[in-house]
Structures are given as C-alpha cells and as structure tokens.
Coordinates of C-alpha atoms in Angstrom, one line a residue:
Chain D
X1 CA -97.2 0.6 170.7
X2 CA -93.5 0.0 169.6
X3 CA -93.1 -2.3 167.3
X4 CA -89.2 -1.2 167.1
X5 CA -87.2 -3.3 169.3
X6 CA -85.7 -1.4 172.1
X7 CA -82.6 -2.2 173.5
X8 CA -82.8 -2.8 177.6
X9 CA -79.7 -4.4 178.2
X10 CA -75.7 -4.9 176.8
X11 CA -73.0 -6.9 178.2
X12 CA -69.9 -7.7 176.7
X13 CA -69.0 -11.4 176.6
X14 CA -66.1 -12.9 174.7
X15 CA -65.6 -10.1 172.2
X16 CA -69.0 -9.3 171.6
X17 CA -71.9 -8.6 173.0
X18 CA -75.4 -10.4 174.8
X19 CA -77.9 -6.9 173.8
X20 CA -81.7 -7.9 175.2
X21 CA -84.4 -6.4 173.2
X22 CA -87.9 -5.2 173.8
X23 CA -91.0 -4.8 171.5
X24 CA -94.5 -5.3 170.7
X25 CA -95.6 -8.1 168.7
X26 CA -98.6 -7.4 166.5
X27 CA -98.4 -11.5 165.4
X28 CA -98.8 -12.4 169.3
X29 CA -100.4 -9.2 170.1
X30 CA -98.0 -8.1 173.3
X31 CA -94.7 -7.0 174.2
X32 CA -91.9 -9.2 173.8
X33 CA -88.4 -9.9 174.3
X34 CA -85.4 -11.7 172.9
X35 CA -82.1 -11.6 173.2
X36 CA -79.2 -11.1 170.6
X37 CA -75.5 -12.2 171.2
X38 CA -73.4 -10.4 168.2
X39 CA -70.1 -11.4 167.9
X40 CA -67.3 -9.0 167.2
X41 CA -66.9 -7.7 164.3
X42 CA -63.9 -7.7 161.7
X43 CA -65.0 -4.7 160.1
X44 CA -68.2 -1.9 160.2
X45 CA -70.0 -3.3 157.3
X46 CA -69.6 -6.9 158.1
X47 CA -72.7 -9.2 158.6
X48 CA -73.3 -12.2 160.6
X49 CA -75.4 -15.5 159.6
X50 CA -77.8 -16.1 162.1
X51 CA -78.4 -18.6 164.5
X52 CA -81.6 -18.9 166.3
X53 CA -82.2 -21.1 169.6
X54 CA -85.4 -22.2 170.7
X55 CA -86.1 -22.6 174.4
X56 CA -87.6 -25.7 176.2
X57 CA -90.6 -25.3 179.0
X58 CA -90.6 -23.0 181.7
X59 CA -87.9 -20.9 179.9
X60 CA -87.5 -17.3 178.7
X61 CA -85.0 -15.6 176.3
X62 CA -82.5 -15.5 179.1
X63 CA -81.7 -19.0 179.9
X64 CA -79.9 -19.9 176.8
X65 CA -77.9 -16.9 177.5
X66 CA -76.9 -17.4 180.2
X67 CA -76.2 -21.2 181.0
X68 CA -75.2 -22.7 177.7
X69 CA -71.8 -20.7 177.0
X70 CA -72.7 -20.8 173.3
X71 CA -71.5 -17.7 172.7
X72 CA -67.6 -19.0 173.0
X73 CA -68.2 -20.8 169.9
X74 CA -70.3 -18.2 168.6
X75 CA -68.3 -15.6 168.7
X76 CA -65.2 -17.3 167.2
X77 CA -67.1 -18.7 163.9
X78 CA -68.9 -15.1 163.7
X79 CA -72.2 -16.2 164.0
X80 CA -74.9 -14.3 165.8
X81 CA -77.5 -16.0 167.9
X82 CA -80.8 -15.2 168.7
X83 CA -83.2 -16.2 171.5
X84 CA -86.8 -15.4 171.5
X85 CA -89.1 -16.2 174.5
X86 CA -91.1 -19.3 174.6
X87 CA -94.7 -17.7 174.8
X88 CA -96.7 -14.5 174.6
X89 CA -96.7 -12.8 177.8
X90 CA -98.6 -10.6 180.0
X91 CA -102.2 -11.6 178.2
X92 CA -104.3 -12.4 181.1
X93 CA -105.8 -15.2 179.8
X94 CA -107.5 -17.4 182.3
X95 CA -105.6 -20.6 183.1
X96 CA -102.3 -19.3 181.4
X97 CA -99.9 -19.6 184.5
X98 CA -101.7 -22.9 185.9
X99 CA -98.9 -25.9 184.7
X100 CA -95.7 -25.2 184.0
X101 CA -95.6 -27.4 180.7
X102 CA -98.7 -25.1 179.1
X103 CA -99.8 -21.4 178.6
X104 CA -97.2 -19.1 179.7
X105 CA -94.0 -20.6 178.8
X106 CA -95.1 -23.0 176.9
X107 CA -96.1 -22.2 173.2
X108 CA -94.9 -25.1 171.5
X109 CA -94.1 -22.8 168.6
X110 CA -97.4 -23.5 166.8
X111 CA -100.1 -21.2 165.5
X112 CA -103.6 -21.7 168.1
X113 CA -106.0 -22.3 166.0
X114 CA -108.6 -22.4 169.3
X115 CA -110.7 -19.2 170.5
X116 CA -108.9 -19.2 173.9
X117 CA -105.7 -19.0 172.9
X118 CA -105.6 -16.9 169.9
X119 CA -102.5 -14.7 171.2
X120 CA -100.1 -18.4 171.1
X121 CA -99.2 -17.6 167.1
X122 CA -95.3 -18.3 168.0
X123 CA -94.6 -20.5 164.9
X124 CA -95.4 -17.0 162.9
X125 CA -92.8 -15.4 165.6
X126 CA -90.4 -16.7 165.0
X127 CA -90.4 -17.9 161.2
X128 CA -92.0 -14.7 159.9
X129 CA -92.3 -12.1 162.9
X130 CA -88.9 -12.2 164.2
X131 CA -86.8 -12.7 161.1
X132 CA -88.3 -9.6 159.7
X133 CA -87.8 -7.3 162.6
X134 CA -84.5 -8.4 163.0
X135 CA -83.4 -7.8 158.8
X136 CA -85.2 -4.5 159.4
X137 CA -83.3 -2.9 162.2
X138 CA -80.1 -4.7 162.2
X139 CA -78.1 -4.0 159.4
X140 CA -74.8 -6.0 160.5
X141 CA -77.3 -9.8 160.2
X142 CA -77.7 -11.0 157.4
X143 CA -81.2 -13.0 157.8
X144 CA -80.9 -14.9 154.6
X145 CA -78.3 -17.2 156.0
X146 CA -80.0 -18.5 159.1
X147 CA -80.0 -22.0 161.1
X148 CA -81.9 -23.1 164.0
X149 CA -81.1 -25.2 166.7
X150 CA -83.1 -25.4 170.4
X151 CA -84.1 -27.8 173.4
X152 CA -86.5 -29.6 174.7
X153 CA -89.7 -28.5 173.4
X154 CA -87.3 -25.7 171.8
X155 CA -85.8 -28.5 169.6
X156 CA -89.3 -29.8 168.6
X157 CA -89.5 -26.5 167.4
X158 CA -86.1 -26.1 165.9
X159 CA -87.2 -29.4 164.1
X160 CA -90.6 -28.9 162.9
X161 CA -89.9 -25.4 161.8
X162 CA -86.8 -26.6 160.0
X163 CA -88.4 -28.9 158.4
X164 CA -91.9 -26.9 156.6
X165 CA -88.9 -24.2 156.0
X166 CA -85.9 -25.6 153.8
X167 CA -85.7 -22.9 151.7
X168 CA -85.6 -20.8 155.1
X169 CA -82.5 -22.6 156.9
X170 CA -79.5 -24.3 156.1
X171 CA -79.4 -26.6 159.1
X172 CA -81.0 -27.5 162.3
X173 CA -80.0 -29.6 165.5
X174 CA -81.5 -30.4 168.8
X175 CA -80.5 -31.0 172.3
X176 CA -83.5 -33.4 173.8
X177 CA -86.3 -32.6 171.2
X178 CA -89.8 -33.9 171.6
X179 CA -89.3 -35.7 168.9
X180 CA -92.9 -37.1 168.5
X181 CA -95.1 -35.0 170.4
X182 CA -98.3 -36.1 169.5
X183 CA -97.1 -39.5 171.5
X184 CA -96.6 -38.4 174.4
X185 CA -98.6 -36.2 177.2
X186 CA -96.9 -32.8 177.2
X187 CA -97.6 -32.7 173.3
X188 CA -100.9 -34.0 173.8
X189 CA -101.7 -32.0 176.1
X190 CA -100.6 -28.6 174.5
X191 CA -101.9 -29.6 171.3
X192 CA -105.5 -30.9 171.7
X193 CA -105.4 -26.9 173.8
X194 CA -103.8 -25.0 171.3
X195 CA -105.1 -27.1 168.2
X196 CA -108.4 -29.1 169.6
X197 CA -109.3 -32.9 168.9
X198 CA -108.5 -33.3 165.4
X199 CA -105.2 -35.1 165.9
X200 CA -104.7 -34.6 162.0
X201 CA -104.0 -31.2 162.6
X202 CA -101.2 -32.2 165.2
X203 CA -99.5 -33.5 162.4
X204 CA -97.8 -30.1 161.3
X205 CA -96.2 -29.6 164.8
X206 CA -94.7 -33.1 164.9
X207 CA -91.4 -33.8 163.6
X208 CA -91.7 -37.6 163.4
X209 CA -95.1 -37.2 161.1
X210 CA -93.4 -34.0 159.3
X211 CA -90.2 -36.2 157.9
X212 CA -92.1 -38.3 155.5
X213 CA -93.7 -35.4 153.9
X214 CA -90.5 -33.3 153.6
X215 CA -87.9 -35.4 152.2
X216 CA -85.9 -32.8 150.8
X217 CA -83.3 -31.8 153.4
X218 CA -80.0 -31.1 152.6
X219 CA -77.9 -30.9 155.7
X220 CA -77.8 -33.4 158.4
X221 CA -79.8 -33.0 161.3
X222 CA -77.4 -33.2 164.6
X223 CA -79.6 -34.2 167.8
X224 CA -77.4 -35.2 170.9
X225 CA -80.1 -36.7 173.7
X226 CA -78.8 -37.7 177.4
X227 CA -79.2 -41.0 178.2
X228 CA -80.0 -40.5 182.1
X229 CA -82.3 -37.6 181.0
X230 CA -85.8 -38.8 183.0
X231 CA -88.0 -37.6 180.4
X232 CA -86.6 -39.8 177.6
X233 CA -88.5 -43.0 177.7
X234 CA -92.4 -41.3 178.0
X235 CA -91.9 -37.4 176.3
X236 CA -88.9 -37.3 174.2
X237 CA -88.7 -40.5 171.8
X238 CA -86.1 -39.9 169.8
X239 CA -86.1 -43.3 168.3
X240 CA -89.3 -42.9 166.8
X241 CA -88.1 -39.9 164.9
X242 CA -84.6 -41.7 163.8
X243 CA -87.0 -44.3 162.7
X244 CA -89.0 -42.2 160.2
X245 CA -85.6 -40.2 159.3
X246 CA -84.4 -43.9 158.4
X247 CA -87.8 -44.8 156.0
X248 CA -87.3 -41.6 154.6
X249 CA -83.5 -41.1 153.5
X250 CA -83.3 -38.0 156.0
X251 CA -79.4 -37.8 156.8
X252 CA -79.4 -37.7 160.9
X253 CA -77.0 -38.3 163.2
X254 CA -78.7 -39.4 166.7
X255 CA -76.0 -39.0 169.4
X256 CA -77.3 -40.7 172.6
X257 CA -75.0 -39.4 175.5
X258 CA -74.2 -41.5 178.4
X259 CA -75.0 -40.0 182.1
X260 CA -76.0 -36.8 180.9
X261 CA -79.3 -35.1 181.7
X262 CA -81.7 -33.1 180.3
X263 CA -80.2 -29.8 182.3
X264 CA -78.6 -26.6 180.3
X265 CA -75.0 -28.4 181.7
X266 CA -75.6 -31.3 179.2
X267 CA -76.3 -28.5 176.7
X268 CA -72.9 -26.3 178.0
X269 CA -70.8 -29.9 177.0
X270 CA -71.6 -30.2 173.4
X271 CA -73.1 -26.8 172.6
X272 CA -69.5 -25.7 170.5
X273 CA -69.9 -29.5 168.5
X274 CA -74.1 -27.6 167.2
X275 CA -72.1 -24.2 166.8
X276 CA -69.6 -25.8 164.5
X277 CA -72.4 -27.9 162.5
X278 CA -74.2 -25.1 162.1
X279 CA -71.1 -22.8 161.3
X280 CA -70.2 -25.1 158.4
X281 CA -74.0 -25.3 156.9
X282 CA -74.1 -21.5 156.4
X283 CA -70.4 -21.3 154.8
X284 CA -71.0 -23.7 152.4
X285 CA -74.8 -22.4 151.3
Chain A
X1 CA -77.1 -32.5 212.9
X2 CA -75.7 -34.4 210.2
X3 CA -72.0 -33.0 209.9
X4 CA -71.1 -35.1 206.7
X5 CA -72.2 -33.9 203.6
X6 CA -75.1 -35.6 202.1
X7 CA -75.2 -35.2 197.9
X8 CA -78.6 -33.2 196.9
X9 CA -78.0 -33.1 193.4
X10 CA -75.5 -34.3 190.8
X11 CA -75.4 -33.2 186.7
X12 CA -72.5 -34.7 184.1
X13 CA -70.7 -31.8 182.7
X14 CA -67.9 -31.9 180.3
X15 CA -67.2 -35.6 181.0
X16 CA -67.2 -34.9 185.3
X17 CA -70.3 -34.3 187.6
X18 CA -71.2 -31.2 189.1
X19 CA -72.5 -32.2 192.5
X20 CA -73.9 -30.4 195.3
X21 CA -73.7 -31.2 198.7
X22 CA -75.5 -30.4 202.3
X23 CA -73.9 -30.5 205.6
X24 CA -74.6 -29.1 209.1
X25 CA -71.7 -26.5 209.6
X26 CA -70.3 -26.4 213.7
X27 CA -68.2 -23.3 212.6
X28 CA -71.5 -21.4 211.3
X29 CA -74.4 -23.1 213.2
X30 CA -76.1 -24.2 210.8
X31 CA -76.8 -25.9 207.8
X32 CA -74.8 -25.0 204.7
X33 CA -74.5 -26.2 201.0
X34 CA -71.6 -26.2 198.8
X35 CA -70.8 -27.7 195.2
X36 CA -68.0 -30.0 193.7
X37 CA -67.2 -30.0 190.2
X38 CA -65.2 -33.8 190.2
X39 CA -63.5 -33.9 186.7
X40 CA -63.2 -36.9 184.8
X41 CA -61.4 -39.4 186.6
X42 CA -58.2 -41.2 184.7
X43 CA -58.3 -43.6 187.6
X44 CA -60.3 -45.0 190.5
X45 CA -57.4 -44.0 192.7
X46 CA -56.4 -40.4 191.2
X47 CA -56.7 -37.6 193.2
X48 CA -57.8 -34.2 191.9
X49 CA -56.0 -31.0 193.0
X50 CA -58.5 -28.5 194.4
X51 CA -59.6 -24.6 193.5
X52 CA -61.7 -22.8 195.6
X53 CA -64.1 -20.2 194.4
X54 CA -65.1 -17.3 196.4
X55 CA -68.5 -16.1 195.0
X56 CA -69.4 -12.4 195.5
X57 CA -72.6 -10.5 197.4
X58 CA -76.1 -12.0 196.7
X59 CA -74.8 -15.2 195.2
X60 CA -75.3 -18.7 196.7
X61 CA -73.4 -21.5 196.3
X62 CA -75.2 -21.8 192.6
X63 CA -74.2 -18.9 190.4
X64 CA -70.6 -19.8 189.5
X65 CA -71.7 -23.3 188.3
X66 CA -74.3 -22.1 186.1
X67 CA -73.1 -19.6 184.9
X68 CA -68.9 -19.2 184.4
X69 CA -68.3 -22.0 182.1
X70 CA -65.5 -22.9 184.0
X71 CA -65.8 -26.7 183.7
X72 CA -64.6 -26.7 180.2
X73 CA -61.6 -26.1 181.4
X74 CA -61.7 -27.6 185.2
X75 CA -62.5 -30.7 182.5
X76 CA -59.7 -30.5 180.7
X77 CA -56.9 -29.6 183.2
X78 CA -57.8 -32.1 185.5
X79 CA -58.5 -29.6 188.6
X80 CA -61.9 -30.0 190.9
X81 CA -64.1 -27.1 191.9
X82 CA -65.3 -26.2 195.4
X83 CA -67.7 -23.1 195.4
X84 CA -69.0 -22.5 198.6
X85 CA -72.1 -20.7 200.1
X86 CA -71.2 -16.8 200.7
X87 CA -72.7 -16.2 204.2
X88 CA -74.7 -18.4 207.0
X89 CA -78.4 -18.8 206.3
X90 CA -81.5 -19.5 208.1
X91 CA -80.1 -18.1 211.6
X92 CA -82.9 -15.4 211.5
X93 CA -81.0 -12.8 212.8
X94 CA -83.2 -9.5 213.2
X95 CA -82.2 -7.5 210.0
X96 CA -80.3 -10.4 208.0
X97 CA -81.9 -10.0 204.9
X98 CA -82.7 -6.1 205.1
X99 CA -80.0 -5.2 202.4
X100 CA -78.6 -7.0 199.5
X101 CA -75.2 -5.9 200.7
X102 CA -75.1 -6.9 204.4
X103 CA -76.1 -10.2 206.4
X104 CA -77.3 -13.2 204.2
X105 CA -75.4 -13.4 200.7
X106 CA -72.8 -11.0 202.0
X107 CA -70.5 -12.6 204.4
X108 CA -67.0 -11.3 203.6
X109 CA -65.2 -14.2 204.5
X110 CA -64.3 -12.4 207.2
X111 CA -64.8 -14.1 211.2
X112 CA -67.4 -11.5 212.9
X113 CA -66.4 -10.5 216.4
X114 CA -69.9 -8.7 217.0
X115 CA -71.8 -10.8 219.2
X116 CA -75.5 -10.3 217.2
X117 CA -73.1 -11.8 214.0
X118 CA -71.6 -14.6 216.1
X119 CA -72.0 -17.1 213.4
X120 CA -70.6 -15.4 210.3
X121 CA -67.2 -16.9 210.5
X122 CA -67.0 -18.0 207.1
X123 CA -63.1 -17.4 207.2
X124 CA -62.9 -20.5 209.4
X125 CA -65.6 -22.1 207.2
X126 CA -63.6 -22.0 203.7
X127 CA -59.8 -21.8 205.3
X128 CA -60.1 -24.2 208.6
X129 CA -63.7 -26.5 208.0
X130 CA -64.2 -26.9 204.4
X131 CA -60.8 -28.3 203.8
X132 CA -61.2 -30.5 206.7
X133 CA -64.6 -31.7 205.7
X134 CA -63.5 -32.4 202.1
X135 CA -60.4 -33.8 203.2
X136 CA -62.5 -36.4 205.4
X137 CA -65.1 -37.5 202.7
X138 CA -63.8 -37.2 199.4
X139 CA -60.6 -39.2 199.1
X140 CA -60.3 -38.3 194.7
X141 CA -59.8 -34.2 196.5
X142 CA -56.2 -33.9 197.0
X143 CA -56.6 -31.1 199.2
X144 CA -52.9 -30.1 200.4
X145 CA -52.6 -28.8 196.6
X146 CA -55.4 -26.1 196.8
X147 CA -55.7 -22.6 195.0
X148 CA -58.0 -20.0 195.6
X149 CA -60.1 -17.0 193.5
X150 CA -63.4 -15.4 193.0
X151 CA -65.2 -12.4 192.0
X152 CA -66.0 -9.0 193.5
X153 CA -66.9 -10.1 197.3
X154 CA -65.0 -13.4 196.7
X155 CA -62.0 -11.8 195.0
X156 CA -61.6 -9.8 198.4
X157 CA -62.0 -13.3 200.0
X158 CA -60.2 -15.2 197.8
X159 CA -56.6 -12.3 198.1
X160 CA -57.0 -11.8 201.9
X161 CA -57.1 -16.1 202.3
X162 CA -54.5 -16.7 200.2
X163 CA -52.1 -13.5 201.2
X164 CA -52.7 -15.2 205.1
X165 CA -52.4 -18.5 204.4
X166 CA -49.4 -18.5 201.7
X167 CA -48.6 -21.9 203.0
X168 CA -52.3 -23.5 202.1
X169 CA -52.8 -22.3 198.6
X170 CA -50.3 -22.3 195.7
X171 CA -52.1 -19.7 193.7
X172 CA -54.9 -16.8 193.6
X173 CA -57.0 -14.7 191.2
X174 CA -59.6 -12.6 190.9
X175 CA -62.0 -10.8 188.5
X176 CA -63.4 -7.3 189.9
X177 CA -62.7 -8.0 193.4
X178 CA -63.5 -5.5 196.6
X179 CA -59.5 -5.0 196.8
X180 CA -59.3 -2.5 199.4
X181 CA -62.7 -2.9 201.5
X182 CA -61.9 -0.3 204.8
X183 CA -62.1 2.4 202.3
X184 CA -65.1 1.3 200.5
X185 CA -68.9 1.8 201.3
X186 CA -69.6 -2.0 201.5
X187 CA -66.2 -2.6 203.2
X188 CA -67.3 0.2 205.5
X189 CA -71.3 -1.0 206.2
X190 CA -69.7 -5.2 206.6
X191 CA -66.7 -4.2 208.9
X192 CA -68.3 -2.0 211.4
X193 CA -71.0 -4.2 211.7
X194 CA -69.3 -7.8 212.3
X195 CA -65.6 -6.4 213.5
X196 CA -66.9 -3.4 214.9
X197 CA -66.0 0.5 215.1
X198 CA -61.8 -0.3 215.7
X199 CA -60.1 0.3 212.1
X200 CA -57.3 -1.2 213.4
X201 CA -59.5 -4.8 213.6
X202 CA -60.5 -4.3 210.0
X203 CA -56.3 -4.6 208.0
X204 CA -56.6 -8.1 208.5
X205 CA -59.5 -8.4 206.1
X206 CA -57.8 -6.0 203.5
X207 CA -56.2 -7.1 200.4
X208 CA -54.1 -3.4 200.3
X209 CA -52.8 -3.4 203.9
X210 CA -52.1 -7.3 204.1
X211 CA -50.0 -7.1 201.0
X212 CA -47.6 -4.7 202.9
X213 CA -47.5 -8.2 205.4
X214 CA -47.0 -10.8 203.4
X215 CA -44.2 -10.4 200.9
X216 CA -43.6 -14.0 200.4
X217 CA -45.9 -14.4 197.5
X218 CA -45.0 -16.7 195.4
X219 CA -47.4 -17.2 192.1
X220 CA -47.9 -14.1 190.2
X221 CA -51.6 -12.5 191.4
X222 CA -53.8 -12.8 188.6
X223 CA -56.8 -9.9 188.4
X224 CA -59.2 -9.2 185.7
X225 CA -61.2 -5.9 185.9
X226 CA -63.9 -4.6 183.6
X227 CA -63.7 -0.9 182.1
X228 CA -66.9 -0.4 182.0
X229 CA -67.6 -2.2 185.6
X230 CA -70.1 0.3 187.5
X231 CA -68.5 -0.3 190.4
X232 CA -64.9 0.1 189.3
X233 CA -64.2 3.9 190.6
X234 CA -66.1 3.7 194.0
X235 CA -66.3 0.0 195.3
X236 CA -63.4 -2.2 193.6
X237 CA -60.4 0.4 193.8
X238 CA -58.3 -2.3 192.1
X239 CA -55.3 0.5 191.6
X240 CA -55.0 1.0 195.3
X241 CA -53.8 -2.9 195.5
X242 CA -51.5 -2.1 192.4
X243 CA -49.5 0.5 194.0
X244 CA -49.2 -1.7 197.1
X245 CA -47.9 -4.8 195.4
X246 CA -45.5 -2.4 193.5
X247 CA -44.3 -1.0 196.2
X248 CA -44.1 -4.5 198.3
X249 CA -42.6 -6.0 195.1
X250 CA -45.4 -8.5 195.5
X251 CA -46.1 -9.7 191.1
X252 CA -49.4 -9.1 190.2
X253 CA -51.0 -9.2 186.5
X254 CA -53.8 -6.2 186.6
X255 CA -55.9 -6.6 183.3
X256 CA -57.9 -4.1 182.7
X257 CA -60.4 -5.2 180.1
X258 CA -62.6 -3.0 178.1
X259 CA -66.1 -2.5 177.6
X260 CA -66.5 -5.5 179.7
X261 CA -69.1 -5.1 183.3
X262 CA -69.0 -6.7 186.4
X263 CA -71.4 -9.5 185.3
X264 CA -70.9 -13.7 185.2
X265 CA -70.4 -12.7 181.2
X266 CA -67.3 -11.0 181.9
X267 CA -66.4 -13.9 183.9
X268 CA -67.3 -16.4 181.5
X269 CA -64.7 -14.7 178.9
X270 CA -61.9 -15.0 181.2
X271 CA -62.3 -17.8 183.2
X272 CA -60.2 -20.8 181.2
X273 CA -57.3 -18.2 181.6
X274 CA -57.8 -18.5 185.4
X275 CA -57.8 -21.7 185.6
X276 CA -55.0 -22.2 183.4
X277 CA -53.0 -19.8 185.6
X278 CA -53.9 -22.0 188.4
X279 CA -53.7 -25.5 186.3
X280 CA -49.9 -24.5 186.4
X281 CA -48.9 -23.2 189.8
X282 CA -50.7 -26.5 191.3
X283 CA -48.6 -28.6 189.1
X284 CA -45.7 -26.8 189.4
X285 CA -45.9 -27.2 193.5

C-alpha cells in the first residue's frame, strides 16, 4: 500500500495550480485524498507557508476547491492551501453512510476512542499524519509556518486543533464553526459515537471548553458567522464561544454577517479578508 | 403552467443575492430554471444592466454560479447575471440522455428543425423569451443594455447570438468556445441531428461563416483559450475564427493562455477581465 501521495489530478488556476493527491493512510487505515493549490512560484527553490482548510459535513477535499475562490487570494500572498477530506473512507463499517452529519463525511476531526469506529483518528490526520507527508514529499512548503482556517464542523476543527496546537500554527479563523459542540445535537451526537458517555472527554473537541485551558494564543482568532444561516441559533453558538474568549483574555474578533448563509457563497465573499489574516500571521512569525 | 418565474432559492453573495428561478417555458415546452445574480442595489429604483452567460455541454443552469467567481466582480461593477439552463429537460425524448454530448445538457443554442427535437429552440429561449420574461418581472434588469459570453458550448452560443443580433447586445466573450462547430465532431453529431443533413442550414449557427456576415461589430471580441485545453486542436478550432475576423476586419482579442485547461478554474482566473470588458462596453452604450 502507497503511503506516497500520488498525484491524480492538476489544473492551472490563477498562476498556480489545484494538484489532487492520493494515498494510504496508516493513521486512518485507508486510502485518502486531499487536495493542494500551490501558488506560482517566484523562483525554483522558493517555499510557501501553508494554509490548511477544514471541510464542514457532507464535504470532501473538493468542495473548498472548487466553490470558495480562495485560491485568488492565495495565490497573490503565496500561500499554499491544503484540503484534506472530512472522514476515512471506503471502511465498510456498518452504519457509516446512514446520516449525513455522522460516519462517512463526518469525522469531527477527533481521535474515536470507541471499538466501532477505530478507523475515525482524523485529529492525528491532519495535525500529525498530513503535515508530515506533506514536509516529506514536497520540498517547495515549508510546514513549519502553517495556519488553519475551515467551516462548519471544519472550523470546529480549525478551532480546537488550533487551540491544543499553538506552537503548531500561527493563526486560525472560521467561517460558521460549531463553536460549542458538546451543546448542541450534531456534536452530541458524533461525540457520545466516536467518544461514548463520558461528556468529560468531549471536552478536548470543544472549542468553548478548550479556551479556558489554553490561554496562550497569540494571534486573533477571525470567525465571520451569517446571520440568516438556519443552523445558528441550535448547532453553531458562536456567542457562547465569544463568551469564554471574553473570561479568558483570548483576542477574537466575532463578525456576524447580515443575510448571509451558511453556503460556500458566504464563504466565496469574505474568503480573501481569512487569506489576508492569515497571510499576515505567518510573515510576522 | 405557471409562465412567471417562481424563486426556488436565493444566497447573499458579495453584498447581492444569487437567486434561482423556475418557470414553465412556451418556446421549449416545458419547465426550465435559470439564475439571477442582482448586485447590490444603490437604489430602490436603479436598474442593473444585464450579461448573459452561455454555459457549455453537461452543465445546468448551476455550474457558472458555483463555480466562476464571477460575482466579485458582477458585485463591484454593478452588472446582473442571467445563466440559463443549456437544453430542454424532462421531455423524454427516446435517446435524450444517451450521450453527454447530444440531447439534454447539450442544446447549442441553436432552434432544431428535426421534428423528434421540436422543442430545442433555445435560440428563441435566451435571444427572443428570456429577455421578454426578465423584462416583464424584474423591473431592477435593465434589459435593453445586455451583453453576452460563455464557455466552450456557450462561447459558440454566446458569438453566433451576439454576431446575429448586433443590435441586442453591446458586447461578447468567450473562454474555449466551439468556434467553428460544422467542422467539428460535436458541431457535426448536434447539427445533423436537430437541423438536419443540409450544410447549408448549419452557417447560421457558426461563429466562422457568420463573421464573413456581419461586419458591423462593434466591441472588440474578447476570447480566452487554454494551451493545454484537451480539446483545443480537434473540437474548439479557435484559429479558424481568427483568420475570419482578420480577413472581415472584424477586432477580436485571441488569448492564448498557457498551461491552463478547459475547466471552471481556468474560468475563474479570467473571469473579472470579462466582465470588466463588458462593465465598459454597457456603459459606454
């Protein structure tokens, strides 16, 4: 099994170019794939900071490609952006493809601790796996400066992972997170699945619980919600987390935006204001 | 049957609302969809000039909204979108949806004379009804200033509308289109079925003989082809239209564009230049 990634697709976009990649995963224990956009390149032995994106429910490594226009922004501030998928794939396990916000699709970017779902390690992925892989066989990123930024339940992974990993990124924002997932039902849900019934151990997947233990963050955190998105009042909450980023000192700017939704179009309007706050967090570190 | 469009759906995007409508078409027979990106309105009473696009084989009515970006700049220059459907659906006509290139998704904005293709007449549909129908329900369209473009299939449709109805549109463009389709393979396959075996029949649905027509162009012709577009040498034959607007002194800009494919990322990169280049023959008229 090829642990190498493969390259299966290239297309040039704005300079640069969106290259999909295939491999197999030992940390999830199938094949996987994630997309790269690298922007063009001032010299042969340049290297780009990386971005990553996390992807909401339902999603794969392509949607962020090719909806959100990021790479515009991308590939004028030279930063490269990566998109894994959203779960392991392929597995066969029993139930994986019966709801759309759970199983396939749906990892939450957590490490299972249950039986059945062993395979759903995509916290690992992505901090460790990925990160890795990519500083191993892609000479022109440079992995040490890296940011991460996603949607949905994509940016209650950028979050969370941002925020057990300072030392690991210099900034992180979110379009829509679920911002308190063990509040509301597609968190609990996932996580009584993936984690079981002790709702302490929720508490390292949740970014409202996470910011009173990890104080130390040094850029802002940018989070732009829509206010005419329908799954703001039960599943997102944003205002708990600007709550505990209050008690705690966390610098956050919370910018609720009015008549937008929670589609990749709201993401497409303010996608080049994340580039740009991410763009200045990994010139200045 | 409904004739007035009913809204189905409607996302903010870049301060404007992409909004997609239903409607039962008379020219067609049947019932169509189409979308309007409305920019953001200065005033209750301003009126938006209008740009058509043409989108190419397989696509629906969906593709160029979610994928080309070009609301950024539809935004910004003040100009409203209309993408229409690219063939009639739901007629079940034996055969419709045997190949991706023919029948459903492949119209050719042509007006069928075959009598088993009766209904594709989406020339009348986006030069005689659509403009009508917008015309009648959506008083913020000013619809007497209109251009036209689109890609591949639609950048056929979008030069043979606008070289036959120079007094309609102020301005056209097109990325990869089908430029001389009678001596193409899918030219070939679409025109003998809906016009029939009579070559003669087929010029008036061909960019390269109607140029030789219709000297009276006005607006420089704006086309952006991809180098590395797969279907550059045997489908597009973009060079074919070149020498007959040189030798019909008709201005075209013919940019080829390297390492770039036929794909809505190519697009994407070149879009806000296409709108620009119509931003300014609408205002200029």
């Amino acid at each position: 099994m090829e642990t190498k990634p493969t390259e299966i697709s290239s297309s040039k976009m704005f300079g640069g170019y969106n290259k999909r990649f295939k491999h197999f995963s030992p940390t999830l224990g199938c094949s996987m794939t994630f997309h790269i956009y690298f922007p063009p390149s001032p010299s042969p032995s340049h290297k780009f900071p990386v971005l990553y994106w996390l992807s909401g429910l339902t999603c794969s490594d392509e949607n962020f490609i090719i909806k959100s226009g990021a790479q515009r922004a991308a590939s004028s501030e030279g930063i490269a952006l990566i998109a894994p998928d959203t779960s392991p794939r392929g597995l066969n396990v029993e139930g994986e493809a019966d709801s759309w916000d759970f199983g396939i699709g749906a990892g939450f970017y957590l490490n299972a601790t249950q039986d059945k779902w062993k395979n759903w390690q995509m916290y690992d992925y992505v901090v460790k796996e990925l990160p890795k892989l990519l500083s191993d066989n892609f000479p022109q990123l440079e992995t040490s400066k890296a940011s991460i930024f996603g949607h949905s339940m994509g940016g209650h992974g950028a979050l969370t992972i941002y925020l057990r990993n300072l030392d690991k990124y210099k900034s992180a924002s979110a379009f829509a997170p679920i911002a308190n997932p063990i509040n509301c039902a597609w968190g609990q849900k996932a996580f009584t699945n993936y984690l079981g019934g002790n709702k302490s151990d929720w508490e390292d997947y949740d970014a409202t619980c996470l910011i009173t233990k990890f104080r130390d963050v040094r850029a802002t955190i940018l989070i732009d919600q829509g206010e005419d998105d329908k799954f703001l009042q039960d599943q997102l909450l944003p205002h708990k987390f600007e709550e505990a980023c209050r008690n705690a000192n966390v610098p956050l700017l919370l910018r609720f935006q009015p008549g937008y939704d929670h589609s990749y179009y709201f993401i497409a309007t303010f996608i080049d204001d994340h580039i740009r706050h991410h763009a200045q967090a990994l010139r200045l570190n």
